[in-house]
CSV table of C-alpha atoms in Angstrom, one decimal:
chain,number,residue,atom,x,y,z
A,10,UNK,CA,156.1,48.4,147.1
A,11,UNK,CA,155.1,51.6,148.4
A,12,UNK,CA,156.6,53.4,145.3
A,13,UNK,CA,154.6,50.7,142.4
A,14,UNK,CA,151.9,51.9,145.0
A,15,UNK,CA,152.3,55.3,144.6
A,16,UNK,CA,152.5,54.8,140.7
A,17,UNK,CA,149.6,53.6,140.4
A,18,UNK,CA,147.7,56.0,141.7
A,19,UNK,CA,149.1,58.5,140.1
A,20,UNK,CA,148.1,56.6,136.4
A,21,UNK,CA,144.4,56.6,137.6
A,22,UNK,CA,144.1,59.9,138.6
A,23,UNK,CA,145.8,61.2,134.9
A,24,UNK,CA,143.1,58.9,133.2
A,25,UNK,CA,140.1,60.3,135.6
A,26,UNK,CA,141.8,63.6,134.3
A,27,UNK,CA,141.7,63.1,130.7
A,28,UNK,CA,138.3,61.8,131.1
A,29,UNK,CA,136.6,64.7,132.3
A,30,UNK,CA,138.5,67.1,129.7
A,31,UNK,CA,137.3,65.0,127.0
A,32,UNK,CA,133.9,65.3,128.6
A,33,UNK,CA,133.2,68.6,129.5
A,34,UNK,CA,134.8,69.2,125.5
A,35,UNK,CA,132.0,67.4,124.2
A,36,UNK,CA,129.9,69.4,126.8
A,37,UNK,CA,131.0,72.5,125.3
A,38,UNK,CA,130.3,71.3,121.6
A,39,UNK,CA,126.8,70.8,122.4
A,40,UNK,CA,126.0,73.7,124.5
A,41,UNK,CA,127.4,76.0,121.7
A,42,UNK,CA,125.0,74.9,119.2
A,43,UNK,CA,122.2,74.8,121.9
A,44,UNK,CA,123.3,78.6,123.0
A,45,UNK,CA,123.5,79.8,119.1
A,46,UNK,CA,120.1,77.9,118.5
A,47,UNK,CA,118.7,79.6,120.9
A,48,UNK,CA,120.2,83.1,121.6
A,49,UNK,CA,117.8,86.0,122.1
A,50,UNK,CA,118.6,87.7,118.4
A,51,UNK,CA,119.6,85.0,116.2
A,52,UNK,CA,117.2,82.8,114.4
A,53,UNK,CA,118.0,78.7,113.5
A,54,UNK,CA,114.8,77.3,110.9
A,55,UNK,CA,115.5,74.1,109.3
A,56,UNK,CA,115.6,73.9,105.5
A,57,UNK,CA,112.3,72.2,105.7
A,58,UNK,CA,110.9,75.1,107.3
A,59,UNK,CA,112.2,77.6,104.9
A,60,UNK,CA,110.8,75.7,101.8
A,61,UNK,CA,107.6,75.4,103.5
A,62,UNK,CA,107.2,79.2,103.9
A,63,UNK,CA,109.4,80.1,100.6
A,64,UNK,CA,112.3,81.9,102.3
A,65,UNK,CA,114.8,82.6,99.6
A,66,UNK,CA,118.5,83.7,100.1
A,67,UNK,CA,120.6,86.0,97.5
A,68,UNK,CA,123.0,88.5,98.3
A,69,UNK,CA,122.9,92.7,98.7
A,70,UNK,CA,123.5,93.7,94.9
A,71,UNK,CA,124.1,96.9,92.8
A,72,UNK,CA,121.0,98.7,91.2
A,73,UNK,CA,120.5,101.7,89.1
A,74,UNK,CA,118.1,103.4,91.1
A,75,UNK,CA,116.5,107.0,91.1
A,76,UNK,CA,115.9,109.5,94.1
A,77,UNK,CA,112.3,110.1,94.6
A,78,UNK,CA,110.0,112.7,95.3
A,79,UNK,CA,106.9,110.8,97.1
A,80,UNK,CA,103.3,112.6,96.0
A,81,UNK,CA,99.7,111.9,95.8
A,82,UNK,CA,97.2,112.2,93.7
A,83,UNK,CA,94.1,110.6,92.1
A,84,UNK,CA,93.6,109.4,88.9
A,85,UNK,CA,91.5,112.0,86.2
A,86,UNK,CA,89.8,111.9,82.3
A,87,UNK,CA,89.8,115.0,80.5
A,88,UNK,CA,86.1,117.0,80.2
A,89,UNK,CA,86.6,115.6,76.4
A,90,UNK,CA,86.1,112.1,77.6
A,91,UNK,CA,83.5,112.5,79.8
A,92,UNK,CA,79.7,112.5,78.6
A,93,UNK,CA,76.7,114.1,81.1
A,94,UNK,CA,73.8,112.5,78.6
A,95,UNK,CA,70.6,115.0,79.2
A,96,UNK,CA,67.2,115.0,76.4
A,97,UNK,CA,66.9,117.1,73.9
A,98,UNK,CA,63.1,117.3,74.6
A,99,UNK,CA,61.6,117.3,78.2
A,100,UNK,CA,59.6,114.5,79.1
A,101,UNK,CA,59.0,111.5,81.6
A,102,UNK,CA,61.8,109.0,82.3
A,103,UNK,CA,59.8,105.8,80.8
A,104,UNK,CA,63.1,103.2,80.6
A,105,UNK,CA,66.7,103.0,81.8
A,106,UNK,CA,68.2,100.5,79.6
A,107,UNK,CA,71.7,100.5,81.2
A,108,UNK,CA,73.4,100.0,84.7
A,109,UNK,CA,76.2,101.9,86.4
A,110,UNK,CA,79.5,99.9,85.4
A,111,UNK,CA,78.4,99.0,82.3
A,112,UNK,CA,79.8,99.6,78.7
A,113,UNK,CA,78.0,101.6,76.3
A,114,UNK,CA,79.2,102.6,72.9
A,115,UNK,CA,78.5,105.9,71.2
A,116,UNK,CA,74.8,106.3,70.0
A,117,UNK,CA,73.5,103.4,72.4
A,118,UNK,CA,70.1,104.6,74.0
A,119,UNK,CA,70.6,104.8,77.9
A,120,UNK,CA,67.0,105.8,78.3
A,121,UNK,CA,63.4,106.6,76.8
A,122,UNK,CA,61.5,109.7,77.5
A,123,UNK,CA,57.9,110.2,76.9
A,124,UNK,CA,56.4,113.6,75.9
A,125,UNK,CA,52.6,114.0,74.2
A,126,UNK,CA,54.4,116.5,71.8
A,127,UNK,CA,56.5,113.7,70.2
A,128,UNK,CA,52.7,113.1,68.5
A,129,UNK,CA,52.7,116.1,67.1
A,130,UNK,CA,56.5,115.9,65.5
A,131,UNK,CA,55.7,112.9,64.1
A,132,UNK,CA,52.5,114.0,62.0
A,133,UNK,CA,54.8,117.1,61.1
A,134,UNK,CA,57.0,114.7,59.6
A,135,UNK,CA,54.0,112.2,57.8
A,136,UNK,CA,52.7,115.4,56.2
A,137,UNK,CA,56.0,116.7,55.2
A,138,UNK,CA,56.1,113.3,53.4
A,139,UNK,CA,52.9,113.6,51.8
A,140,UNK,CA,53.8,117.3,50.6
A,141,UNK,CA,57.3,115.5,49.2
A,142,UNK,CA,55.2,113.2,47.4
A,143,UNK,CA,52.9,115.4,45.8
A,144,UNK,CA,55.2,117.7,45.1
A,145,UNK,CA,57.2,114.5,43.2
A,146,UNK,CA,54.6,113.8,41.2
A,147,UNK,CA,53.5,117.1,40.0
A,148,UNK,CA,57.2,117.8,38.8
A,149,UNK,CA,57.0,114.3,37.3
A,150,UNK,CA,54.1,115.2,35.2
A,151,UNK,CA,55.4,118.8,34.1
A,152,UNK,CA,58.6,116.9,33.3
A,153,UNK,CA,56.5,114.5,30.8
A,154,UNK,CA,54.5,117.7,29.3
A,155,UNK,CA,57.5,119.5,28.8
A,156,UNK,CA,59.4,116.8,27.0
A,157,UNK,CA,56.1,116.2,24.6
A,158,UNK,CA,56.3,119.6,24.1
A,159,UNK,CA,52.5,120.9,25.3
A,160,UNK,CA,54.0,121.9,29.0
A,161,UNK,CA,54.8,125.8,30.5
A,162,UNK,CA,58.5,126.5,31.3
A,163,UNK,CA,57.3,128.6,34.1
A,164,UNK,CA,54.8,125.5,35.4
A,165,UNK,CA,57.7,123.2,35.3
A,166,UNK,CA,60.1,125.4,36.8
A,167,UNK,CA,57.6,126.2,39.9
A,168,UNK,CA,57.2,122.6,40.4
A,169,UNK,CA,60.8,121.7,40.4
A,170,UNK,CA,61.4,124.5,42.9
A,171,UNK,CA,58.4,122.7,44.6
A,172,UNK,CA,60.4,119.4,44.7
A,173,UNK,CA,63.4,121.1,46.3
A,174,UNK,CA,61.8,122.9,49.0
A,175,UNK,CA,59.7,119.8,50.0
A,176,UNK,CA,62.8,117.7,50.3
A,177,UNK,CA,64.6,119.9,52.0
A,178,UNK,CA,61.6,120.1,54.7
A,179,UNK,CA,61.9,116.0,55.1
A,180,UNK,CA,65.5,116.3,55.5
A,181,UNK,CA,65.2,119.2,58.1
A,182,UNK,CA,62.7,117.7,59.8
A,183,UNK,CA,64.1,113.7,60.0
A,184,UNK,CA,67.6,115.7,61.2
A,185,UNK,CA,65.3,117.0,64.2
A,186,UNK,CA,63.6,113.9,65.1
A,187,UNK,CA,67.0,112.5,65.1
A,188,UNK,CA,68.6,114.8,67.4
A,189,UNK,CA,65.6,114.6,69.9
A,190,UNK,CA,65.4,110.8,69.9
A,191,UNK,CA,62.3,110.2,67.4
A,192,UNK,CA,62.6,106.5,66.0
A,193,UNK,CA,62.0,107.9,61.9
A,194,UNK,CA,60.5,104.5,61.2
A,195,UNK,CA,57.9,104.8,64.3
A,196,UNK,CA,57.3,108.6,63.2
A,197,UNK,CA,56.5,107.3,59.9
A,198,UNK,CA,54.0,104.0,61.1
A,199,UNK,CA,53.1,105.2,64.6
A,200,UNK,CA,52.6,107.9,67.0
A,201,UNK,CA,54.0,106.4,70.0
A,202,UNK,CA,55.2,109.3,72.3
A,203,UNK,CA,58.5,108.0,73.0
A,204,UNK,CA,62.2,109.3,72.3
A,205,UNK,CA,65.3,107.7,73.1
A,206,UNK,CA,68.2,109.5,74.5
A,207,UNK,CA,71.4,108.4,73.2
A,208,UNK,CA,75.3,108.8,74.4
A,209,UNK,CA,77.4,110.5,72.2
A,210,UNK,CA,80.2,108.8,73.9
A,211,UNK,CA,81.6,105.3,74.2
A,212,UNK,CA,82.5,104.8,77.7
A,213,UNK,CA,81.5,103.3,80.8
A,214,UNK,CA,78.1,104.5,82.7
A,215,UNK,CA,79.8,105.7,85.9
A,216,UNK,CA,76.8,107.3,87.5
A,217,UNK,CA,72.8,107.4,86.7
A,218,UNK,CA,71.1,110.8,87.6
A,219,UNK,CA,68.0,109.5,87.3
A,220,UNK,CA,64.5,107.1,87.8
A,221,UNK,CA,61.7,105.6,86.2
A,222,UNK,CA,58.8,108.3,86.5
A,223,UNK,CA,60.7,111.3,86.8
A,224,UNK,CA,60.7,114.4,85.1
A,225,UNK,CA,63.7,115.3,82.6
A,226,UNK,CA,63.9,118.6,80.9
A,227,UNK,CA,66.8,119.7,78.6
A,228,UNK,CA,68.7,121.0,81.6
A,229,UNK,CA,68.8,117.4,83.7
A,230,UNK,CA,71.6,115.2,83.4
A,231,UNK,CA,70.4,111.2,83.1
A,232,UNK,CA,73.6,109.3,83.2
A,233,UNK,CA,76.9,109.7,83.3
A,234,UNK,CA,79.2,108.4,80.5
A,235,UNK,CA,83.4,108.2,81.1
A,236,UNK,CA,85.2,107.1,79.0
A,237,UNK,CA,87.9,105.1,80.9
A,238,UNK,CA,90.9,104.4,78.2
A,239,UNK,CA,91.9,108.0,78.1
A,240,UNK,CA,92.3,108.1,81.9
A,241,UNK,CA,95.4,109.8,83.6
A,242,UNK,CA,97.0,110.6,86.9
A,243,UNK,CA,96.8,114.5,88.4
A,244,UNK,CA,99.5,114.4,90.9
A,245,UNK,CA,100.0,117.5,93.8
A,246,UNK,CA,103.4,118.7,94.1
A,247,UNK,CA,104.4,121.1,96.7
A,248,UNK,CA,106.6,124.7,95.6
A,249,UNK,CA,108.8,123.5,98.2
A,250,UNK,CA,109.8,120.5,95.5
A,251,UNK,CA,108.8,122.1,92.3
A,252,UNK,CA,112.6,122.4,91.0
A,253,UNK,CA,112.3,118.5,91.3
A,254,UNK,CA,110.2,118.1,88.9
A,255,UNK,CA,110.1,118.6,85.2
A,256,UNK,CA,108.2,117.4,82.1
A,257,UNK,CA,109.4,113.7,80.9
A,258,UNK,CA,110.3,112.6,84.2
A,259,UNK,CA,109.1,108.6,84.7
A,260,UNK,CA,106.7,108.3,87.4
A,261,UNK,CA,105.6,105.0,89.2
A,262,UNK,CA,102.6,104.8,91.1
A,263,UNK,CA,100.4,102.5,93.1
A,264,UNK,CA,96.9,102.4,93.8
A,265,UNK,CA,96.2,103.4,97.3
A,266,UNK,CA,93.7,100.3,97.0
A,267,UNK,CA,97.0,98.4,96.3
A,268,UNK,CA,95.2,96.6,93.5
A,269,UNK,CA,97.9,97.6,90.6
A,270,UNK,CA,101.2,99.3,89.7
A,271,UNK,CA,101.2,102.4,87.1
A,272,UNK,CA,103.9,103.7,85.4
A,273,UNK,CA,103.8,106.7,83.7
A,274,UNK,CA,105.3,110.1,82.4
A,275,UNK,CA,104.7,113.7,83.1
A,276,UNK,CA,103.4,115.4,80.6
A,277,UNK,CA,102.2,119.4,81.9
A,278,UNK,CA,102.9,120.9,84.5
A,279,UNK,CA,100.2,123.6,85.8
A,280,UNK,CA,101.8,126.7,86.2
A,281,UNK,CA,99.0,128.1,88.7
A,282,UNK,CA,99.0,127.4,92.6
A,283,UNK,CA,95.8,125.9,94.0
A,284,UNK,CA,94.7,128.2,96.5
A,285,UNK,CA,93.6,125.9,99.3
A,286,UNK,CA,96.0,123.3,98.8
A,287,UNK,CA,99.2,125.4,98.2
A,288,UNK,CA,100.0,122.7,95.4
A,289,UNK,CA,100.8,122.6,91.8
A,290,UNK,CA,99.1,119.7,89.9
A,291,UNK,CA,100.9,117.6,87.1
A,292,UNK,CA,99.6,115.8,84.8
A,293,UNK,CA,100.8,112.6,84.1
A,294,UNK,CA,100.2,109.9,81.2
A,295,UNK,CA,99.6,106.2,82.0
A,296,UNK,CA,101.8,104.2,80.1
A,297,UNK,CA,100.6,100.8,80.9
A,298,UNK,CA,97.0,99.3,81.6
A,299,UNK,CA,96.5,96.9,84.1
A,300,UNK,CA,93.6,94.1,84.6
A,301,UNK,CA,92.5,96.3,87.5
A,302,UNK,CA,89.8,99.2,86.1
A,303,UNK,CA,91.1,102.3,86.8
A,304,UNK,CA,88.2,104.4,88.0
A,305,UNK,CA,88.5,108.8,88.0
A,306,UNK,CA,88.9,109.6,91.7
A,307,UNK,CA,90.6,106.9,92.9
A,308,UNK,CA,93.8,108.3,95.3
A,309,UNK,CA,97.2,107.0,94.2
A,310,UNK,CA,100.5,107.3,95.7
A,311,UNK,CA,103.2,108.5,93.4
A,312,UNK,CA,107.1,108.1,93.3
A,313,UNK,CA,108.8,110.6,90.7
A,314,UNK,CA,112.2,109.2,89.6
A,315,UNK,CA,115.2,111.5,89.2
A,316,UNK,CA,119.3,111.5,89.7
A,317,UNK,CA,119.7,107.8,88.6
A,318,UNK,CA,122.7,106.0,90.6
A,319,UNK,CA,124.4,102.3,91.2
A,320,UNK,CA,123.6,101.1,94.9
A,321,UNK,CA,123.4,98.8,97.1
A,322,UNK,CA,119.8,97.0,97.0
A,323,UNK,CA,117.8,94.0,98.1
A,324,UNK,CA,113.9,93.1,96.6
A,325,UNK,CA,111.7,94.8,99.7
A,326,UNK,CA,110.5,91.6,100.7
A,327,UNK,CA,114.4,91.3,102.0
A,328,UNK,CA,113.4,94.0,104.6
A,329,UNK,CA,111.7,93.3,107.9
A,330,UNK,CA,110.5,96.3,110.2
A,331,UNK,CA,110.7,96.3,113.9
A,332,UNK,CA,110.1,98.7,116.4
A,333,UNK,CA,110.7,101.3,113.6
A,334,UNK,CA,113.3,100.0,112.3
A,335,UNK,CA,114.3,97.9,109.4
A,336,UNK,CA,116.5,94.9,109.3
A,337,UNK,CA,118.0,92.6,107.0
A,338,UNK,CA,118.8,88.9,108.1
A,339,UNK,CA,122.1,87.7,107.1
A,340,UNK,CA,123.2,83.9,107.6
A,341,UNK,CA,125.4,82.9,109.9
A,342,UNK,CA,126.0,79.4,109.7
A,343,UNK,CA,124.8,75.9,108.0
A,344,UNK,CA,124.6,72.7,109.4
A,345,UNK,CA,123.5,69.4,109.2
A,346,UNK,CA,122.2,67.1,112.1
A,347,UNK,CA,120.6,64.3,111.6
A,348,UNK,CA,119.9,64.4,108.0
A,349,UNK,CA,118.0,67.3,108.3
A,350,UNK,CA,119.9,71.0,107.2
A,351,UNK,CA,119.5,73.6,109.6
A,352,UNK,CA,120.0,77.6,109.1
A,353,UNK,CA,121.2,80.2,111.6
A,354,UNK,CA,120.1,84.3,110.5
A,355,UNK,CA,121.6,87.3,112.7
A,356,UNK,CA,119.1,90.5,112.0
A,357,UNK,CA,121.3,93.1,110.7
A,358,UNK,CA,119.9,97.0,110.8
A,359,UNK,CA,119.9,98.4,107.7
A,360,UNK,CA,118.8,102.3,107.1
A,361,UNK,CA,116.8,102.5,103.6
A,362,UNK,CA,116.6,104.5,100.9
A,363,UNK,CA,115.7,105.0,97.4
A,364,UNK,CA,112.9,102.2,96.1
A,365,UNK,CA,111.9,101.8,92.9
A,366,UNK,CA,110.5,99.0,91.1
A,367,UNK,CA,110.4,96.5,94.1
A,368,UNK,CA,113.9,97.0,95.0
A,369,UNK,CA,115.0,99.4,98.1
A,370,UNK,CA,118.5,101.0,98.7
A,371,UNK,CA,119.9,99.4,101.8
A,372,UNK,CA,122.9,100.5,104.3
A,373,UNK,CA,123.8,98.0,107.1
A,374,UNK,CA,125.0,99.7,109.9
A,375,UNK,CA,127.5,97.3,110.8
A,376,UNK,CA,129.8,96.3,107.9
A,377,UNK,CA,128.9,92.5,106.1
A,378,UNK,CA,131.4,90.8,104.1
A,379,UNK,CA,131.5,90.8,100.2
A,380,UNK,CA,129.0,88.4,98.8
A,381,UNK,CA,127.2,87.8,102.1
A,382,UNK,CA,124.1,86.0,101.8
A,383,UNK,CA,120.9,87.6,103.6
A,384,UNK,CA,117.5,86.6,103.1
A,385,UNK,CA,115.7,88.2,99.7
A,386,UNK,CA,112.2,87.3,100.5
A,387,UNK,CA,109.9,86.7,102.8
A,388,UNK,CA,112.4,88.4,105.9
A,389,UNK,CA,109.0,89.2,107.9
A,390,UNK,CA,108.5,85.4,108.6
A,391,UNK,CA,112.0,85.3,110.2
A,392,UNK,CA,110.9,88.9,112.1
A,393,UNK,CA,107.8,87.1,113.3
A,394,UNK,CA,109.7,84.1,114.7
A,395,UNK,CA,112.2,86.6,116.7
A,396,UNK,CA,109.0,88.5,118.3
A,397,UNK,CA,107.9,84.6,119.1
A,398,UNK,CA,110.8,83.6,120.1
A,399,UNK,CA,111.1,86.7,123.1
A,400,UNK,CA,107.9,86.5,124.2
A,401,UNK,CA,108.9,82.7,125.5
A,402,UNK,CA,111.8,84.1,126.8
A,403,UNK,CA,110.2,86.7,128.8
């Protein structure tokens, strides 16, 4: 009795046993995901989440990419392209018919002057007309004498000379009302004091000098005219880099503004030092045109591409910097629970290198598998949960 007794007891306690090992199993299973959702580094956001944001995952892959020299500059048009629009004749400012920012096109008057000696032009003009007319007529009748045989050679030669030289006087003096501003029709019916002063440029009005009232001799500018399509990029490269740089090297460059990407191509290099700024200047073509206007004097920031090799790259929207310095974030582990798909990222340091068109060079510091999958854009999201995420823990 005492030995069924005995084993009995000993069955219950083996079952108690295996009871609690199965629990504190199960115990273990759940406290692992709970510790790996919630450890101080990595990161778990539910496939929901990541959709919701747009989170996108890819892999580390190969990319031709270029060492660059990083320079700055501001964007130039040559002193052909560029229009300062003064009279020809002194005079009051009576109109400004254009606005800074808008487009003119070449002989568009940009302003009216008015000057009590346009009056006396014009009635130099009406009587060289009259003196052109008369002098039409009289070669017109020595013309009809000498063909009826009554005229004088010498009369008809004196009035054809006549002719000429009062024509020419018309022409001479129309080309000078011209060039001054003089309406030719108005100098012919009126003797309004006016001239208009024209741009000899198409272009945009970038600056106006001037105001209604004032007083413009030959020597003051009115407006402004540049011509904006035959802009370019004058970038400042240091003699410490100078044996970087060489003409037909691509360049890409951004708008400190950040409102548009440029690429382009050196063209000259200036074989002077600037005094002040210990630089040498390059000029560089723009190769494309964005929407953005591209305004003279606006400072860019410049990448010139050389030594071309294969390496290891992510889009830079895959890197995330904290507390100076970058990481990547690679996944760890997927799961479901509940019907719902959860992710778990582990920041990885990466040091950075060569970028070029959206892509950077990257170097983990700690070795990732082939074909790891990381993050490829929007990492800062997953930076800004981390930074959340300690803060509650502190």
């Amino acid at each position: 009795m005492i030995r069924k007794y005995t084993l009995i007891c000993i069955a219950a306690l083996t079952l108690i046993c295996i009871g609690c090992t199965h629990g504190t199993a199960s115990d273990a299973a759940d406290t692992s995901v709970t510790d790996d959702a919630h450890d101080d580094h990595d990161i778990q956001i539910s496939e929901q989440q990541m959709q919701t944001v747009g989170i996108e995952l890819g892999h580390i892959v190969p990319k031709d990419l270029s060492s660059d020299l990083r320079v700055s500059g501001t964007l130039s048009v040559d002193p052909q392209h560029m229009a300062t629009v003064t009279p020809l004749l002194a005079g009051t400012v009576r109109t400004i018919a254009v606005h800074e920012g808008a487009h003119v096109t070449a002989g568009t008057a940009v302003a009216t002057i008015e000057n009590i000696d346009i009056i006396a032009y014009q009635q130099d003009y009406r009587d060289a007309l009259i003196n052109l007319d008369a002098a039409r007529n009289e070669k017109t009748r020595q013309e009809t004498l000498a063909s009826e045989g009554a005229g004088i050679r010498k009369n008809l030669e004196k009035a054809q000379s006549d002719y000429l030289l009062a024509s020419s006087r018309v022409k001479a003096i129309e080309q000078q009302l011209k060039a001054v501003g003089i309406n030719i029709a108005q100098a012919t019916n009126g003797t309004a004091p006016t001239a208009a002063v024209r741009t000899p440029i198409s272009g945009i009005v970038s600056r106006i000098h001037t105001t209604i009232g004032g007083y413009a001799d030959t020597s003051t500018p009115l407006v402004t005219i540049t011509d904006n399509t035959h802009i370019y990029a004058t970038l400042n490269v240091y003699e410490k880099d100078l044996a970087q740089v060489q003409v037909g090297q691509a360049v890409d460059m951004t708008l400190t503004n950040g409102n548009a990407n440029l690429q382009g191509t050196i063209e000259t290099i200036n074989p002077t030092i600037d005094p002040t700024t210990k630089a040498i200047s390059l000029k560089v073509s723009i190769a494309t045109k964005p929407d953005a206007d591209l305004i003279p004097g606006m400072a860019i920031t410049a990448y010139i591409h050389s030594d071309v090799t294969t390496t290891d790259a992510l889009p830079e929207d895959a890197i995330a910097s904290v507390g100076g310095k970058d990481f990547i974030y690679l996944l760890e582990q997927q799961d479901d629970h509940d019907g719902e798909t959860f992710y778990r990222f582990t920041p990885i340091e990466v040091l950075t290198g060569n970028r070029q068109q959206g892509f950077v060079e990257v170097k983990p510091v700690q070795p990732l598998a082939p074909n790891a999958t990381v993050v490829t854009h929007k990492a800062f999201y997953l930076a800004s949960m981390a930074a959340d995420h300690g803060e509650h823990n502190h």
